[in-house]
CSV table of C-alpha atoms in Angstrom, one decimal:
chain,number,residue,atom,x,y,z
A,1,MET,CA,-0.1,0.0,0.0
A,2,GLN,CA,1.5,3.8,-0.8
A,3,SER,CA,0.5,7.2,-0.6
A,4,VAL,CA,1.0,10.8,-1.2
A,5,VAL,CA,1.6,11.9,2.5
A,6,ALA,CA,2.8,15.4,2.4
A,7,GLN,CA,4.9,17.5,-0.3
A,8,ALA,CA,8.5,18.6,-0.5
A,9,SER,CA,8.8,22.0,-1.2
A,10,GLU,CA,6.7,22.3,2.5
A,11,MET,CA,8.8,19.9,5.3
A,12,ALA,CA,12.6,21.8,6.0
A,13,VAL,CA,15.7,19.3,6.7
A,14,GLY,CA,15.4,18.6,10.5
A,15,SER,CA,11.5,19.3,10.6
A,16,MET,CA,9.6,16.2,10.4
A,17,LYS,CA,5.2,15.2,10.7
A,18,MET,CA,2.8,12.5,11.8
A,19,VAL,CA,0.8,10.6,7.9
A,20,LYS,CA,-0.7,8.1,7.5
A,21,VAL,CA,-1.1,5.5,4.6
A,22,GLY,CA,-4.0,3.4,5.3
A,23,ASP,CA,-4.5,2.9,8.9
A,24,ARG,CA,-1.4,2.9,9.6
A,25,ARG,CA,0.2,6.0,11.5
A,26,LEU,CA,4.0,6.9,10.2
A,27,VAL,CA,6.0,9.5,11.5
A,28,LEU,CA,7.6,11.3,8.7
A,29,LEU,CA,10.9,12.7,8.3
A,30,HIS,CA,13.4,15.1,6.3
A,31,THR,CA,17.1,14.9,6.9
A,32,SER,CA,20.3,15.6,4.7
A,33,THR,CA,19.7,12.4,3.6
A,34,GLY,CA,16.6,13.2,2.4
A,35,PHE,CA,12.2,12.1,3.4
A,36,HIS,CA,12.5,8.9,5.6
A,37,ALA,CA,9.3,7.4,7.3
A,38,LEU,CA,8.6,5.0,10.5
A,39,ASP,CA,5.9,4.1,12.4
A,40,ASN,CA,5.2,6.7,14.8
A,41,ALA,CA,4.3,4.4,17.6
A,42,CYS,CA,7.6,3.7,19.5
A,43,PRO,CA,8.1,-0.2,19.6
A,44,HIS,CA,8.5,0.6,23.9
A,45,GLU,CA,5.8,1.2,25.2
A,46,GLY,CA,3.5,3.5,22.0
A,47,TYR,CA,4.6,6.9,22.4
A,48,GLY,CA,3.9,9.1,19.6
A,49,LEU,CA,7.5,9.1,17.7
A,50,VAL,CA,7.0,12.7,16.0
A,51,GLN,CA,6.8,13.9,19.8
A,52,GLY,CA,10.8,12.9,20.5
A,53,GLY,CA,13.8,14.7,19.0
A,54,LEU,CA,15.3,14.7,16.0
A,55,ASP,CA,19.3,15.3,15.4
A,56,GLY,CA,20.2,15.3,12.4
A,57,GLU,CA,19.9,11.4,11.6
A,58,LEU,CA,19.0,10.4,15.0
A,59,LEU,CA,15.4,9.8,16.0
A,60,THR,CA,14.8,10.2,20.0
A,61,CYS,CA,12.2,9.1,21.9
A,62,GLU,CA,11.0,11.2,25.0
A,63,TRP,CA,9.3,9.0,26.7
A,64,HIS,CA,12.2,6.7,27.3
A,65,ASN,CA,15.1,8.3,26.2
A,66,TRP,CA,15.4,5.1,23.0
A,67,LYS,CA,16.9,6.4,19.8
A,68,PHE,CA,16.5,5.1,15.9
A,69,ASP,CA,18.8,5.6,13.0
A,70,VAL,CA,16.0,6.7,11.5
A,71,SER,CA,17.3,5.8,7.7
A,72,ASN,CA,16.2,1.9,8.5
A,73,GLY,CA,14.5,1.8,12.0
A,74,ALA,CA,17.5,0.6,13.9
A,75,CYS,CA,17.5,1.2,17.9
A,76,VAL,CA,20.8,2.4,18.8
A,77,LEU,CA,19.7,2.8,22.3
A,78,GLY,CA,17.2,0.6,23.8
A,79,GLU,CA,15.9,-3.1,22.9
A,80,GLU,CA,14.2,-3.5,19.4
A,81,ALA,CA,13.9,-1.3,16.0
A,82,VAL,CA,11.0,0.2,14.9
A,83,THR,CA,9.8,-0.3,11.4
A,84,SER,CA,10.8,1.8,8.8
A,85,HIS,CA,8.8,2.0,5.5
A,86,ALA,CA,9.6,2.8,1.6
A,87,VAL,CA,10.2,6.6,0.8
A,88,SER,CA,10.2,8.1,-3.0
A,89,VAL,CA,10.1,11.8,-4.2
A,90,VAL,CA,8.2,12.0,-7.7
A,91,ASP,CA,8.0,15.4,-8.6
A,92,ASN,CA,7.1,17.2,-5.3
A,93,ASP,CA,4.7,14.8,-4.1
A,94,VAL,CA,6.0,13.0,-1.0
A,95,ILE,CA,5.5,8.8,-1.9
A,96,VAL,CA,5.3,6.2,1.1
A,97,THR,CA,4.7,2.5,0.3
A,98,VAL,CA,3.8,0.2,3.9
A,99,HIS,CA,4.9,-3.2,2.7
A,100,GLU,CA,2.6,-4.8,5.0
A,101,PRO,CA,5.3,-8.7,5.7
A,102,SER,CA,3.9,-12.2,5.5
A,103,PRO,CA,2.9,-14.2,9.1
A,104,ALA,CA,5.8,-16.5,8.0
A,105,ALA,CA,7.9,-13.3,8.1
A,106,ILE,CA,6.7,-11.9,11.2
A,107,ARG,CA,7.7,-14.9,13.0
A,108,ALA,CA,10.8,-15.7,11.8
A,109,SER,CA,11.8,-11.7,13.3
A,110,ALA,CA,9.4,-11.9,16.0
A,111,ALA,CA,11.4,-15.6,16.4
A,112,THR,CA,14.7,-14.1,15.8
A,113,SER,CA,14.4,-10.8,18.6
A,114,LEU,CA,12.7,-12.6,20.9
A,115,ASP,CA,16.4,-14.8,21.1
A,116,ARG,CA,17.6,-11.4,21.5
A,117,GLY,CA,15.3,-10.8,24.5
A,118,ILE,CA,16.2,-13.9,26.6
A,119,ASP,CA,19.9,-13.1,26.5
A,120,ALA,CA,20.1,-9.9,27.7
A,121,GLN,CA,16.6,-10.1,29.8
A,122,TYR,CA,14.4,-7.4,28.5
A,123,ASN,CA,11.6,-8.8,29.8
A,124,GLY,CA,9.4,-6.0,27.3
A,125,GLN,CA,10.9,-7.1,24.4
A,126,ILE,CA,9.9,-10.8,25.8
A,127,ALA,CA,6.4,-9.8,26.0
A,128,ARG,CA,6.2,-7.9,22.7
A,129,ASP,CA,7.7,-10.7,20.3
A,130,SER,CA,5.7,-13.4,22.2
A,131,LEU,CA,2.5,-11.2,21.4
A,132,ARG,CA,3.6,-11.0,17.7
A,133,LEU,CA,4.7,-15.1,17.7
A,134,LEU,CA,0.8,-15.6,19.3
A,135,HIS,CA,-0.7,-13.0,16.9
A,136,ALA,CA,1.3,-14.5,13.1
A,137,GLY,CA,-0.3,-17.8,14.5
A,138,ALA,CA,1.9,-19.4,16.9
A,139,THR,CA,1.1,-21.5,20.2
A,140,PRO,CA,2.5,-21.0,23.2
A,141,VAL,CA,3.2,-24.5,23.1
A,142,ASP,CA,5.6,-22.9,20.0
A,143,VAL,CA,6.9,-19.8,22.4
A,144,LEU,CA,7.6,-21.2,25.5
A,145,LEU,CA,9.4,-24.3,23.4
A,146,GLN,CA,11.8,-20.8,21.9
A,147,ALA,CA,12.5,-20.2,24.9
A,148,ILE,CA,12.8,-23.8,26.9
A,149,ALA,CA,14.8,-24.8,23.8
A,150,ARG,CA,17.6,-21.4,24.0
A,151,ILE,CA,18.1,-21.9,28.0
A,152,ALA,CA,18.2,-25.7,28.0
A,153,PRO,CA,21.7,-25.6,27.8
A,154,ARG,CA,22.1,-23.1,29.7
A,155,THR,CA,20.9,-23.9,33.0
A,156,GLU,CA,23.3,-24.3,36.0
A,157,GLU,CA,21.4,-26.0,38.5
A,158,GLY,CA,19.3,-28.4,36.6
A,159,PHE,CA,15.6,-27.8,36.7
A,160,THR,CA,14.5,-25.2,38.4
A,161,HIS,CA,11.8,-22.8,39.6
A,162,ALA,CA,12.0,-21.3,36.1
A,163,LEU,CA,10.9,-24.8,34.3
A,164,ALA,CA,8.3,-25.8,37.2
A,165,MET,CA,6.8,-22.3,36.4
A,166,THR,CA,6.4,-23.1,33.1
A,167,ALA,CA,3.9,-25.8,32.9
A,168,ASP,CA,1.6,-23.9,35.3
A,169,CYS,CA,1.8,-21.7,32.8
A,170,LEU,CA,1.1,-23.4,29.5
A,171,ALA,CA,-1.8,-25.2,32.5
A,172,ALA,CA,-3.6,-21.2,32.6
A,173,ALA,CA,-3.2,-20.7,28.4
A,174,ALA,CA,-4.6,-23.5,28.1
A,175,GLU,CA,-7.5,-21.9,29.7
A,176,MET,CA,-7.5,-19.0,28.0
A,177,SER,CA,-7.6,-17.4,24.5
A,178,GLY,CA,-6.5,-14.6,22.2
A,179,ASP,CA,-4.0,-12.0,23.9
A,180,ASP,CA,-5.3,-12.9,27.4
A,181,GLN,CA,-2.6,-16.1,26.2
A,182,LEU,CA,0.2,-13.8,26.4
A,183,THR,CA,0.4,-12.6,30.0
A,184,PRO,CA,1.2,-17.2,31.2
A,185,VAL,CA,3.6,-16.6,27.6
A,186,ALA,CA,6.0,-13.3,28.9
A,187,GLN,CA,5.6,-14.9,32.4
A,188,ALA,CA,7.0,-18.5,31.7
A,189,VAL,CA,10.0,-16.7,28.9
A,190,ALA,CA,11.1,-13.9,31.6
A,191,GLY,CA,11.4,-16.5,34.5
A,192,MET,CA,13.4,-18.3,32.6
A,193,ALA,CA,15.6,-15.6,31.0
A,194,GLU,CA,15.8,-14.6,34.4
A,195,SER,CA,17.1,-17.9,36.2
A,196,GLU,CA,19.9,-18.1,32.9
A,197,LEU,CA,21.1,-14.5,32.8
A,198,ARG,CA,24.1,-14.0,31.1
A,199,ARG,CA,25.7,-18.1,32.2
A,200,PRO,CA,27.8,-20.1,29.5
A,201,VAL,CA,26.6,-22.8,28.1
A,202,ARG,CA,27.4,-26.1,29.7
A,203,PRO,CA,29.1,-29.2,28.1
A,204,ARG,CA,27.2,-32.3,28.5
A,205,PRO,CA,28.6,-35.2,27.7
A,206,VAL,CA,27.2,-38.0,24.3
A,207,PRO,CA,24.4,-39.6,25.6
A,208,LEU,CA,25.4,-43.8,26.2
A,209,SER,CA,24.3,-45.7,23.0
A,210,GLY,CA,22.2,-48.8,24.1
A,211,ALA,CA,21.6,-47.3,27.4
A,212,SER,CA,19.6,-50.4,29.3
A,213,VAL,CA,16.3,-49.1,29.6
A,214,ASN,CA,15.7,-52.2,32.4
A,215,ASP,CA,15.7,-51.8,35.8
A,216,GLU,CA,19.8,-52.6,35.7
A,217,GLY,CA,19.0,-49.1,34.2
A,218,ARG,CA,17.2,-47.8,36.0
A,219,ALA,CA,19.3,-48.9,39.2
A,220,GLN,CA,23.0,-47.3,37.6
A,221,TYR,CA,21.4,-44.1,37.5
A,222,ARG,CA,20.3,-44.3,40.9
A,223,SER,CA,23.9,-45.3,41.6
A,224,HIS,CA,25.0,-42.4,40.2
A,225,VAL,CA,23.2,-40.2,41.4
A,226,GLU,CA,24.3,-40.7,44.8
A,227,ALA,CA,27.6,-40.8,43.8
A,228,GLU,CA,27.1,-37.4,42.4
A,229,ARG,CA,28.6,-38.9,38.7
A,230,GLU,CA,26.8,-36.2,36.7
A,231,SER,CA,28.5,-36.9,32.9
A,232,GLN,CA,27.4,-40.6,33.6
A,233,ALA,CA,24.2,-40.3,35.4
A,234,ASP,CA,22.8,-37.6,32.7
A,235,ALA,CA,24.5,-40.1,29.5
A,236,LEU,CA,22.7,-43.6,30.3
A,237,LEU,CA,19.2,-40.7,31.6
A,238,THR,CA,19.5,-39.1,28.3
A,239,GLY,CA,21.1,-42.5,25.9
A,240,ALA,CA,17.8,-44.6,27.8
A,241,LEU,CA,15.3,-41.9,26.7
A,242,LEU,CA,16.5,-41.7,23.2
A,243,SER,CA,16.3,-45.8,23.1
A,244,GLY,CA,12.6,-45.9,23.6
A,245,LEU,CA,12.6,-45.7,27.5
A,246,SER,CA,8.9,-44.8,28.3
A,247,ARG,CA,7.1,-42.2,30.0
A,248,GLN,CA,6.3,-45.3,32.8
A,249,ASP,CA,9.9,-45.8,33.2
A,250,ALA,CA,10.9,-42.6,33.4
A,251,ILE,CA,9.1,-41.3,35.9
A,252,ARG,CA,9.7,-45.0,38.0
A,253,TRP,CA,13.7,-43.8,37.1
A,254,THR,CA,13.4,-40.3,38.1
A,255,LEU,CA,11.2,-40.3,41.1
A,256,ARG,CA,13.4,-43.3,42.8
A,257,PRO,CA,16.8,-40.2,43.7
A,258,VAL,CA,14.1,-37.5,44.9
A,259,CYS,CA,12.4,-40.2,47.2
A,260,ASP,CA,15.6,-41.2,48.6
A,261,HIS,CA,16.9,-38.3,50.7
A,262,HIS,CA,14.4,-34.5,51.8
A,263,LEU,CA,15.8,-33.8,48.5
A,264,ALA,CA,16.0,-29.4,47.8
A,265,PHE,CA,13.5,-29.1,50.7
A,266,GLY,CA,11.4,-30.7,49.0
A,267,HIS,CA,11.6,-29.0,45.7
A,268,GLY,CA,12.7,-32.6,43.8
A,269,ALA,CA,9.6,-34.2,44.3
A,270,ILE,CA,8.2,-30.9,43.1
A,271,TYR,CA,10.5,-30.6,40.3
A,272,VAL,CA,9.4,-33.9,39.0
A,273,GLN,CA,5.8,-33.4,38.7
A,274,LYS,CA,6.5,-30.7,36.9
A,275,ALA,CA,8.8,-32.5,34.1
A,276,PHE,CA,6.0,-34.9,33.7
A,277,GLU,CA,3.4,-31.9,33.1
A,278,LEU,CA,5.6,-30.2,31.0
A,279,LEU,CA,6.7,-32.7,28.9
A,280,ASP,CA,2.4,-33.3,28.6
A,281,HIS,CA,1.9,-29.7,27.0
A,282,VAL,CA,5.2,-30.3,24.4
A,283,GLY,CA,5.2,-34.0,24.0
A,284,TRP,CA,7.1,-36.8,25.2
A,285,ALA,CA,9.9,-35.7,21.9
A,286,HIS,CA,11.6,-33.3,24.5
A,287,ALA,CA,12.2,-35.5,26.7
A,288,ALA,CA,15.1,-36.5,26.3
A,289,ASP,CA,15.7,-31.8,26.3
A,290,LEU,CA,13.9,-31.9,29.1
A,291,LEU,CA,14.4,-34.8,31.6
A,292,ALA,CA,18.1,-34.1,31.2
A,293,GLN,CA,17.3,-30.7,33.9
A,294,LEU,CA,17.0,-33.6,36.3
A,295,THR,CA,19.4,-35.4,36.2
A,296,THR,CA,21.5,-31.8,37.0
A,297,MET,CA,19.0,-31.7,40.3
A,298,HIS,CA,18.7,-35.1,41.7
A,299,VAL,CA,22.6,-34.9,41.8
A,300,TYR,CA,23.4,-31.2,43.1
A,301,SER,CA,20.8,-30.7,45.5
A,302,THR,CA,20.9,-30.4,49.2
A,303,ARG,CA,20.4,-33.8,51.5
A,304,GLU,CA,18.5,-31.9,54.0
A,305,ASP,CA,17.7,-35.3,55.4
A,306,LYS,CA,21.3,-35.5,56.2
A,307,LEU,CA,21.6,-32.3,58.4
A,308,PRO,CA,21.3,-31.8,61.9
A,309,TYR,CA,17.9,-30.5,61.9
A,310,MET,CA,16.6,-33.7,60.6
A,311,ARG,CA,18.0,-36.3,62.7
A,312,SER,CA,15.3,-36.9,65.8
A,313,PHE,CA,12.8,-37.1,63.0
A,314,LEU,CA,14.4,-39.8,61.8
A,315,LYS,CA,15.7,-42.1,64.1
A,316,ALA,CA,11.5,-42.3,65.0
A,317,VAL,CA,10.5,-43.5,61.3
A,318,ALA,CA,13.5,-46.3,61.8
A,319,GLY,CA,11.9,-47.0,64.7
A,320,SER,CA,8.5,-46.8,64.1
A,321,SER,CA,8.4,-50.9,61.9
A,322,PHE,CA,6.9,-47.1,59.2
A,323,ASP,CA,8.6,-50.6,56.2
A,324,SER,CA,5.5,-53.0,57.1
A,325,LYS,CA,3.4,-50.1,58.3
A,326,TRP,CA,2.7,-48.3,55.0
A,327,GLN,CA,1.7,-51.6,53.6
A,328,ARG,CA,-1.0,-51.5,55.9
A,329,PRO,CA,-5.0,-51.8,54.5
A,330,VAL,CA,-6.5,-48.5,54.2
A,331,ASP,CA,-10.3,-48.2,55.5
A,332,ASP,CA,-12.3,-45.6,54.6
A,333,SER,CA,-13.8,-44.6,57.5
A,334,TRP,CA,-10.8,-43.8,59.0
A,335,ALA,CA,-11.7,-40.9,61.5
A,336,GLY,CA,-9.1,-39.7,63.0
A,337,ARG,CA,-7.9,-37.3,60.6
A,338,GLN,CA,-8.4,-34.1,62.9
A,339,ARG,CA,-6.8,-36.0,66.0
A,340,LEU,CA,-3.5,-36.2,63.5
A,341,VAL,CA,-4.0,-32.6,61.8
A,342,GLU,CA,-3.5,-31.0,65.5
A,343,VAL,CA,-0.7,-33.2,65.8
A,344,LEU,CA,1.1,-32.5,62.5
A,345,LEU,CA,-0.1,-28.1,63.5
A,346,GLY,CA,3.2,-28.4,66.6
A,347,ALA,CA,6.4,-28.3,66.1
A,348,ASP,CA,7.3,-32.2,67.7
A,349,GLN,CA,8.8,-34.3,65.3
A,350,VAL,CA,8.5,-37.8,67.1
A,351,ALA,CA,5.1,-36.8,67.9
A,352,ALA,CA,4.4,-36.1,64.4
A,353,VAL,CA,6.1,-39.5,63.2
A,354,GLY,CA,4.0,-41.2,66.1
A,355,ALA,CA,0.8,-40.0,65.7
A,356,ALA,CA,1.5,-40.7,61.3
A,357,MET,CA,2.6,-44.8,62.4
A,358,ASP,CA,-0.5,-44.3,64.5
A,359,ALA,CA,-3.2,-43.4,61.4
A,360,LEU,CA,-1.8,-46.1,59.3
A,361,ASP,CA,-2.4,-48.6,62.0
A,362,GLU,CA,-6.0,-47.3,61.5
A,363,GLY,CA,-6.1,-47.3,58.3
A,364,ALA,CA,-5.4,-44.0,56.9
A,365,GLY,CA,-3.4,-45.2,53.6
A,366,ILE,CA,-0.5,-43.3,52.5
A,367,VAL,CA,-3.2,-41.1,50.5
A,368,GLY,CA,-4.8,-40.2,54.0
A,369,ILE,CA,-1.6,-38.7,55.7
A,370,LEU,CA,-1.1,-37.2,52.5
A,371,ASP,CA,-4.5,-35.7,53.4
A,372,SER,CA,-3.5,-34.7,56.2
A,373,VAL,CA,-0.8,-33.1,55.6
A,374,SER,CA,-2.3,-30.5,53.1
A,375,ILE,CA,-4.9,-29.9,55.6
A,376,ALA,CA,-2.6,-29.1,59.1
A,377,ALA,CA,-0.8,-26.6,55.9
A,378,GLY,CA,-4.1,-24.8,55.6
A,379,GLN,CA,-4.9,-23.9,58.7
A,380,ARG,CA,-0.7,-22.9,58.8
A,381,MET,CA,-1.8,-20.7,56.3
A,382,LEU,CA,-5.3,-19.2,58.0
A,383,ARG,CA,-3.5,-18.1,60.6
A,384,HIS,CA,0.3,-17.3,59.7
A,385,ASP,CA,0.3,-12.6,60.1
A,386,LEU,CA,2.3,-11.7,57.4
A,387,SER,CA,4.3,-9.5,60.3
A,388,PHE,CA,5.3,-12.4,61.9
A,389,GLU,CA,8.2,-12.7,59.0
A,390,GLN,CA,9.7,-9.2,60.2
A,391,HIS,CA,10.2,-10.9,64.4
A,392,PRO,CA,14.0,-10.6,65.2
A,393,ASP,CA,13.6,-14.9,65.8
A,394,VAL,CA,12.6,-15.5,62.5
A,395,SER,CA,15.0,-15.7,60.4
A,396,GLY,CA,14.8,-17.7,57.1
A,397,TYR,CA,10.3,-18.8,57.4
A,398,GLY,CA,7.9,-17.0,56.0
A,399,TRP,CA,4.3,-17.5,53.5
A,400,LEU,CA,6.9,-19.4,51.4
A,401,ASP,CA,7.6,-21.8,53.2
A,402,ILE,CA,3.7,-22.7,54.2
A,403,THR,CA,2.1,-22.4,50.8
A,404,HIS,CA,5.6,-25.4,50.0
A,405,SER,CA,4.4,-27.7,52.7
A,406,LEU,CA,1.0,-27.8,49.8
A,407,THR,CA,3.1,-28.1,47.2
A,408,TYR,CA,5.0,-30.9,48.2
A,409,ALA,CA,2.4,-32.7,49.6
A,410,ASN,CA,0.1,-32.4,46.2
A,411,ALA,CA,4.0,-33.5,44.8
A,412,ALA,CA,4.4,-37.0,46.8
A,413,ARG,CA,0.3,-37.2,46.2
A,414,TRP,CA,0.9,-37.8,42.6
A,415,ALA,CA,4.4,-39.8,43.0
A,416,TRP,CA,2.2,-42.2,45.2
A,417,THR,CA,0.1,-42.3,42.1
A,418,ALA,CA,2.0,-43.0,39.8
A,419,ASP,CA,4.7,-44.9,41.1
A,420,PRO,CA,3.3,-46.6,44.5
A,421,GLY,CA,5.7,-48.4,46.7
A,422,GLU,CA,8.1,-48.3,49.9
A,423,HIS,CA,9.8,-45.1,47.6
A,424,THR,CA,7.2,-42.5,47.7
A,425,ALA,CA,5.5,-43.5,51.1
A,426,ARG,CA,8.9,-42.5,52.1
A,427,LEU,CA,8.5,-39.6,50.2
A,428,ALA,CA,4.8,-38.9,52.4
A,429,MET,CA,6.7,-38.8,55.6
A,430,TYR,CA,9.5,-36.1,54.7
A,431,THR,CA,6.1,-34.3,53.4
A,432,VAL,CA,5.5,-34.4,57.6
A,433,PHE,CA,8.5,-33.7,58.3
A,434,HIS,CA,7.5,-30.7,56.0
A,435,VAL,CA,4.7,-29.7,57.6
A,436,VAL,CA,5.8,-30.4,61.5
A,437,ASP,CA,8.4,-28.3,61.5
A,438,GLY,CA,7.1,-25.3,61.0
A,439,GLY,CA,5.8,-25.4,64.4
A,440,ARG,CA,9.0,-24.6,65.4
A,441,TYR,CA,8.5,-21.1,64.7
A,442,ALA,CA,4.7,-20.9,66.1
A,443,THR,CA,5.9,-21.3,69.3
A,444,ILE,CA,7.6,-17.6,69.1
A,445,ASP,CA,6.2,-15.5,71.3
A,446,GLU,CA,5.1,-12.9,68.3
A,447,THR,CA,4.8,-8.8,70.0
A,448,PRO,CA,1.8,-7.8,67.7
A,449,ALA,CA,3.1,-4.8,65.0
A,450,VAL,CA,1.7,-1.3,66.5
A,451,GLY,CA,-1.2,0.3,64.3
A,452,ARG,CA,-2.2,-3.6,63.9
A,453,ALA,CA,-5.8,-4.0,64.4
A,454,GLU,CA,-5.9,-7.4,66.2
A,455,ILE,CA,-8.8,-9.5,64.8
A,456,SER,CA,-9.8,-13.2,65.2
A,457,LEU,CA,-10.7,-15.8,62.9
A,458,ASP,CA,-14.5,-15.1,63.8
A,459,GLU,CA,-14.5,-11.8,63.4
A,460,ALA,CA,-12.7,-12.2,59.5
A,461,MET,CA,-15.4,-14.2,59.0
A,462,ALA,CA,-18.3,-11.6,60.0
A,463,THR,CA,-17.1,-9.4,57.5
A,464,GLY,CA,-16.9,-11.8,54.9
A,465,ALA,CA,-13.3,-10.9,54.2
A,466,PRO,CA,-12.0,-14.4,53.7
A,467,SER,CA,-13.6,-16.1,50.5
A,468,ALA,CA,-16.3,-18.8,50.1
A,469,ALA,CA,-13.8,-21.0,49.8
A,470,VAL,CA,-12.1,-20.0,53.3
A,471,ALA,CA,-15.4,-20.5,55.0
A,472,ALA,CA,-15.2,-24.4,53.1
A,473,ALA,CA,-12.5,-25.3,53.9
A,474,LEU,CA,-13.2,-24.7,57.6
A,475,ALA,CA,-16.2,-25.7,57.9
A,476,GLU,CA,-14.7,-28.9,55.9
A,477,PRO,CA,-11.6,-29.5,55.3
A,478,GLY,CA,-11.0,-32.6,53.6
A,479,ALA,CA,-13.6,-31.7,51.1
A,480,ALA,CA,-12.0,-28.5,50.8
A,481,VAL,CA,-8.6,-30.4,50.3
A,482,ALA,CA,-9.3,-33.2,48.3
A,483,ASP,CA,-11.3,-30.6,45.6
A,484,ALA,CA,-8.4,-28.3,45.8
A,485,LEU,CA,-5.7,-31.5,44.6
A,486,VAL,CA,-8.0,-32.3,41.7
């Protein structure tokens, strides 16, 4: 599309004006090198470039000082170029020709730009290019796979919060349509860009050719992880996946190391769950690349159960006949959940083990234990005061730790459902430790913050402050938790 937009004789050198070609607003500039036309909207936040400053061949957007070369729209200071258009002068007519690129061309350009945005962690550019890709026919999966491909080779700690969040963002995007999908997509890409900013590519070993996909291979992988032999573990798991390791067997391979330990404060189990949820979105063909991130996480994560603060808990489990109790028949009429929850809301690790063992004897089953952990964590959340996190005797414990008990219990439930056995039963016991460990902070005598009015839970309910979901949880906590975890 082209249009006569001005008379050359009416524009002095150094001047500019806004013109339109069709519905497109452009800034027309006359410099010593001739006439030039750029999109009028600055690619940063859309401020009109016609209101900017022109200095020779340099156009500055006055809103945030981005600068552009008027001859081609290249960004001299800022994050990305502004689109330029062809200009010709016939007789006295200034003619601008606007070429609309094809969706394929837009996708190619936006994909290249998105990589640059990821590398520099330019969140604005990430959002704009993600939206351009979506408008040009890419799906949320397409955009996030590109981001994963960009950051995965550089992950220092393997699977992290950023990739776990990506699984949840894809689930959210699947429930949305149109431009609303940009919010979870851009959030996921920005999270990945932040976690791996400026890290070099991490060398990986050649996958093991002919790797065993049977129980022997799984045992070898577990042994390599335990001995922190990252290269051997990576080569073995990747080789097995390329040799046809099934999804179910891959779950068994990657779950065992996180059940051997209270790994990374429970993140180990959560990341395995999220890795497979992510693969359910993007396709099993990406398993070799994504699950390799779990290997790095498995190898280098802290074995919390080797730290002193877990000794009394582990000693109690060792003396509890847990090996047989976890296999006790499940009694659907088990009525001891609230008794167990009350113990879990305390601070006594040994008492928590005893209460959990009693519950197993009574027919709670592993799912009943996990239900109780979830309810206890939910009640801790309802009782939590944010000012408590500023208490001088509290260090490193807050709202996130409480929500983590819920996330950990949910991951353990997923693991038990996917691969029930003694290993995932022990994982459930680690969630018992996690929630009762929070009780040691609940015994601190907190002094209310100055000027903060105290309000009881009943008063809060009466004012309508809590949601209906909270009210339902208080009235029937078991049902509420069950619904939340579906």
